[in-house]
mmCIF file of C-alpha atoms in Angstrom:
data_model
loop_
_atom_site.group_PDB
_atom_site.id
_atom_site.type_symbol
_atom_site.label_atom_id
_atom_site.label_comp_id
_atom_site.label_asym_id
_atom_site.label_seq_id
_atom_site.Cartn_x
_atom_site.Cartn_y
_atom_site.Cartn_z
ATOM 1 C CA MET A 26 -27.033 60.175 13.179
ATOM 2 C CA GLU A 27 -26.147 57.068 14.797
ATOM 3 C CA ALA A 28 -28.355 55.321 12.265
ATOM 4 C CA GLU A 29 -26.287 56.562 9.422
ATOM 5 C CA SER A 30 -22.893 55.298 11.168
ATOM 6 C CA VAL A 31 -24.508 52.187 11.457
ATOM 7 C CA ASP A 32 -25.590 51.809 7.600
ATOM 8 C CA ASP A 33 -22.041 53.111 6.498
ATOM 9 C CA LYS A 34 -20.259 49.601 7.391
ATOM 10 C CA PRO A 35 -20.074 47.393 4.612
ATOM 11 C CA LYS A 36 -22.386 44.448 4.712
ATOM 12 C CA GLN A 37 -20.324 41.102 4.397
ATOM 13 C CA GLN A 38 -21.531 38.821 1.836
ATOM 14 C CA PHE A 39 -20.683 34.954 1.456
ATOM 15 C CA ALA A 40 -20.337 33.076 -1.857
ATOM 16 C CA PHE A 41 -21.169 29.799 -0.535
ATOM 17 C CA SER A 42 -19.762 28.209 -3.639
ATOM 18 C CA ASN A 43 -16.439 29.646 -2.994
ATOM 19 C CA PHE A 44 -15.080 28.194 0.182
ATOM 20 C CA ARG A 45 -11.498 27.432 0.174
ATOM 21 C CA PHE A 46 -10.364 24.667 2.275
ATOM 22 C CA VAL A 47 -6.503 24.941 2.997
ATOM 23 C CA LEU A 48 -4.678 22.779 5.354
ATOM 24 C CA HIS A 49 -1.390 24.043 6.229
ATOM 25 C CA GLU A 50 0.406 24.312 2.944
ATOM 26 C CA ASP A 51 3.054 26.898 3.789
ATOM 27 C CA LYS A 52 4.463 25.344 6.793
ATOM 28 C CA CYS A 53 6.197 22.146 7.269
ATOM 29 C CA GLU A 54 4.111 19.281 8.989
ATOM 30 C CA THR A 55 4.380 18.946 12.594
ATOM 31 C CA ARG A 56 4.480 15.761 14.562
ATOM 32 C CA ARG A 57 0.866 16.132 15.387
ATOM 33 C CA ASP A 58 0.015 16.689 11.425
ATOM 34 C CA LYS A 59 1.947 13.444 10.795
ATOM 35 C CA ARG A 60 0.235 11.626 13.288
ATOM 36 C CA ASN A 61 -3.240 12.541 11.813
ATOM 37 C CA LYS A 62 -2.124 12.069 8.294
ATOM 38 C CA PHE A 63 -3.709 8.775 7.152
ATOM 39 C CA THR A 64 -2.530 8.253 3.661
ATOM 40 C CA GLY A 65 -0.423 5.797 1.764
ATOM 41 C CA ARG A 66 -0.297 2.398 0.704
ATOM 42 C CA ASP A 67 1.275 0.700 3.671
ATOM 43 C CA CYS A 68 -1.717 -0.790 5.269
ATOM 44 C CA ARG A 69 0.422 -2.295 8.145
ATOM 45 C CA ARG A 70 1.887 1.119 9.151
ATOM 46 C CA LEU A 71 -1.574 2.807 8.741
ATOM 47 C CA LEU A 72 -3.420 -0.060 11.095
ATOM 48 C CA GLU A 73 -0.797 0.661 13.605
ATOM 49 C CA LYS A 74 -1.553 4.372 13.570
ATOM 50 C CA ALA A 75 -5.242 3.994 13.487
ATOM 51 C CA GLU A 76 -5.040 1.484 16.459
ATOM 52 C CA LYS A 77 -2.950 3.846 18.276
ATOM 53 C CA ARG A 78 -5.478 6.484 17.853
ATOM 54 C CA VAL A 79 -8.293 4.221 19.043
ATOM 55 C CA GLN A 80 -6.259 3.516 22.016
ATOM 56 C CA ARG A 81 -5.445 7.034 22.792
ATOM 57 C CA MET A 82 -9.315 7.830 22.244
ATOM 58 C CA GLU A 83 -10.331 5.281 24.727
ATOM 59 C CA ARG A 84 -7.842 6.565 27.382
ATOM 60 C CA ILE A 85 -9.148 10.352 27.000
ATOM 61 C CA ARG A 86 -12.644 8.970 27.005
ATOM 62 C CA THR A 87 -12.117 7.415 30.478
ATOM 63 C CA GLN A 88 -10.234 10.273 31.981
ATOM 64 C CA ASN A 89 -12.371 13.219 30.448
ATOM 65 C CA PRO A 90 -15.524 12.394 28.505
ATOM 66 C CA GLN A 91 -16.247 15.963 27.460
ATOM 67 C CA LYS A 92 -12.521 16.282 26.164
ATOM 68 C CA ALA A 93 -13.047 13.085 24.232
ATOM 69 C CA LYS A 94 -16.248 14.284 22.459
ATOM 70 C CA CYS A 95 -14.261 17.567 21.509
ATOM 71 C CA VAL A 96 -11.359 15.483 20.210
ATOM 72 C CA GLU A 97 -13.606 13.194 18.124
ATOM 73 C CA ARG A 98 -15.350 16.118 16.584
ATOM 74 C CA ASN A 99 -12.183 17.490 15.653
ATOM 75 C CA VAL A 100 -10.943 14.263 14.305
ATOM 76 C CA ALA A 101 -14.161 13.945 12.261
ATOM 77 C CA TRP A 102 -13.793 17.481 10.793
ATOM 78 C CA GLU A 103 -10.050 16.971 9.954
ATOM 79 C CA ARG A 104 -11.126 13.699 8.201
ATOM 80 C CA ALA A 105 -13.906 15.697 6.194
ATOM 81 C CA PHE A 106 -11.385 18.490 5.219
ATOM 82 C CA ARG A 107 -8.738 15.931 3.845
ATOM 83 C CA ARG A 108 -11.446 14.029 1.805
ATOM 84 C CA ALA A 109 -13.047 17.565 0.706
ATOM 85 C CA ALA A 110 -9.324 18.419 -0.400
ATOM 86 C CA GLY A 111 -9.591 15.170 -2.487
ATOM 87 C CA GLN A 112 -7.129 13.067 -0.398
ATOM 88 C CA LYS A 113 -8.020 9.330 0.449
ATOM 89 C CA VAL A 114 -8.276 8.922 4.463
ATOM 90 C CA LYS A 115 -7.347 5.487 5.312
ATOM 91 C CA ASP A 116 -8.360 5.320 9.030
ATOM 92 C CA ASN A 117 -10.986 2.380 9.134
ATOM 93 C CA VAL A 118 -9.453 -0.350 11.363
ATOM 94 C CA ASP A 119 -11.394 -3.064 9.934
ATOM 95 C CA LEU A 120 -10.691 -2.104 6.260
ATOM 96 C CA LEU A 121 -7.031 -1.872 7.079
ATOM 97 C CA ARG A 122 -7.074 -5.185 8.775
ATOM 98 C CA LYS A 123 -8.653 -6.750 5.513
ATOM 99 C CA GLY A 124 -5.977 -4.815 3.499
ATOM 100 C CA VAL A 125 -3.307 -6.244 5.631
ATOM 101 C CA VAL A 126 -4.418 -9.698 5.263
ATOM 102 C CA ARG A 127 -5.199 -9.503 1.372
ATOM 103 C CA LYS A 128 -1.487 -8.320 1.024
ATOM 104 C CA ALA A 129 -0.096 -11.126 3.188
ATOM 105 C CA LYS A 130 -2.139 -13.573 0.832
ATOM 106 C CA ASN A 131 -1.191 -11.887 -2.507
ATOM 107 C CA LYS A 132 2.534 -12.021 -1.060
ATOM 108 C CA GLN A 133 2.210 -15.989 -0.239
ATOM 109 C CA ARG A 134 0.548 -16.522 -3.773
ATOM 110 C CA LYS A 135 3.303 -14.863 -5.545
ATOM 111 C CA LYS A 136 6.016 -16.544 -3.608
ATOM 112 C CA ARG A 137 4.277 -19.928 -4.325
ATOM 113 C CA LYS A 138 4.111 -19.056 -7.937
ATOM 114 C CA TRP A 139 7.664 -18.087 -7.946
ATOM 115 C CA GLU A 140 8.775 -21.061 -6.540
ATOM 116 C CA GLU A 141 6.675 -23.142 -9.023
ATOM 117 C CA ARG A 142 8.437 -21.121 -11.672
ATOM 118 C CA LYS A 143 11.838 -21.743 -10.547
ATOM 119 C CA GLN A 144 10.926 -25.553 -10.234
ATOM 120 C CA THR A 145 9.657 -25.560 -13.964
ATOM 121 C CA VAL A 146 12.758 -23.827 -15.051
ATOM 122 C CA GLU A 147 15.055 -26.209 -13.338
ATOM 123 C CA THR A 148 13.210 -29.346 -14.562
ATOM 124 C CA VAL A 149 13.409 -27.928 -18.145
ATOM 125 C CA LYS A 150 17.043 -27.304 -17.742
ATOM 126 C CA GLU A 151 17.745 -30.797 -16.311
ATOM 127 C CA ARG A 152 15.757 -32.408 -19.350
ATOM 128 C CA ARG A 153 17.752 -30.578 -21.790
ATOM 129 C CA ALA A 154 21.037 -31.464 -20.143
ATOM 130 C CA GLU A 155 19.841 -35.177 -20.071
ATOM 131 C CA LYS A 156 18.838 -34.874 -23.814
ATOM 132 C CA LYS A 157 22.303 -33.310 -24.661
ATOM 133 C CA ARG A 158 23.806 -36.147 -22.975
ATOM 134 C CA GLU A 159 21.996 -38.880 -24.501
ATOM 135 C CA ASN A 160 22.671 -37.101 -27.970
ATOM 136 C CA VAL A 161 26.577 -36.997 -27.245
ATOM 137 C CA GLU A 162 26.457 -40.682 -26.156
ATOM 138 C CA LYS A 163 24.485 -41.645 -29.304
ATOM 139 C CA ARG A 164 27.080 -39.818 -31.523
ATOM 140 C CA LYS A 165 30.126 -41.301 -29.926
ATOM 141 C CA ARG A 166 28.573 -44.852 -30.492
ATOM 142 C CA GLN A 167 27.848 -44.101 -33.985
ATOM 143 C CA GLN A 168 31.367 -42.705 -34.612
ATOM 144 C CA THR A 169 32.636 -46.145 -32.998
ATOM 145 C CA GLU A 170 30.623 -48.389 -35.047
ATOM 146 C CA LYS A 171 31.516 -46.475 -38.224
ATOM 147 C CA ASN A 172 35.214 -46.705 -37.335
ATOM 148 C CA ARG A 173 34.854 -50.405 -36.640
ATOM 149 C CA GLY A 174 33.097 -50.885 -39.906
ATOM 150 C CA LYS A 175 36.376 -49.389 -41.819
ATOM 151 C CA ARG A 176 38.718 -51.466 -39.543
ATOM 152 C CA LYS A 177 36.715 -54.711 -40.643
ATOM 153 C CA ARG A 178 37.118 -53.643 -44.385
ATOM 154 C CA LYS A 179 40.925 -53.479 -44.293
#
């Protein structure tokens, strides 16, 4: 009879292709979740967050190596879950530094180009004003010469 009661339990089956990874969709984000979220376009802010995480891990590693291993494993899993969900995880300090430098260079280049553009617009404006002034003077001279010619005839 005992064998029958054991067989009566339904067997659990896994469908390995149907895993669902859900990361706290229905509750609002906590501070910890925001701290662990490494997405966005602001490389400088992401770099600061990544450096803080590295410092925190170093501090934990010196105090308690066992806990550090556990935390590192949790961070790795969290990163893997986020990537599996389709998010881009930007927590590599070296790449973020390169991104910050690249954005700074782009900003300088765009600033320089804008200054050049302003300078060229200013020079074109000055040239046009000079040409207009010269044409006005030329027209004035022609009018005075024309008037002088009429006076002489009379």
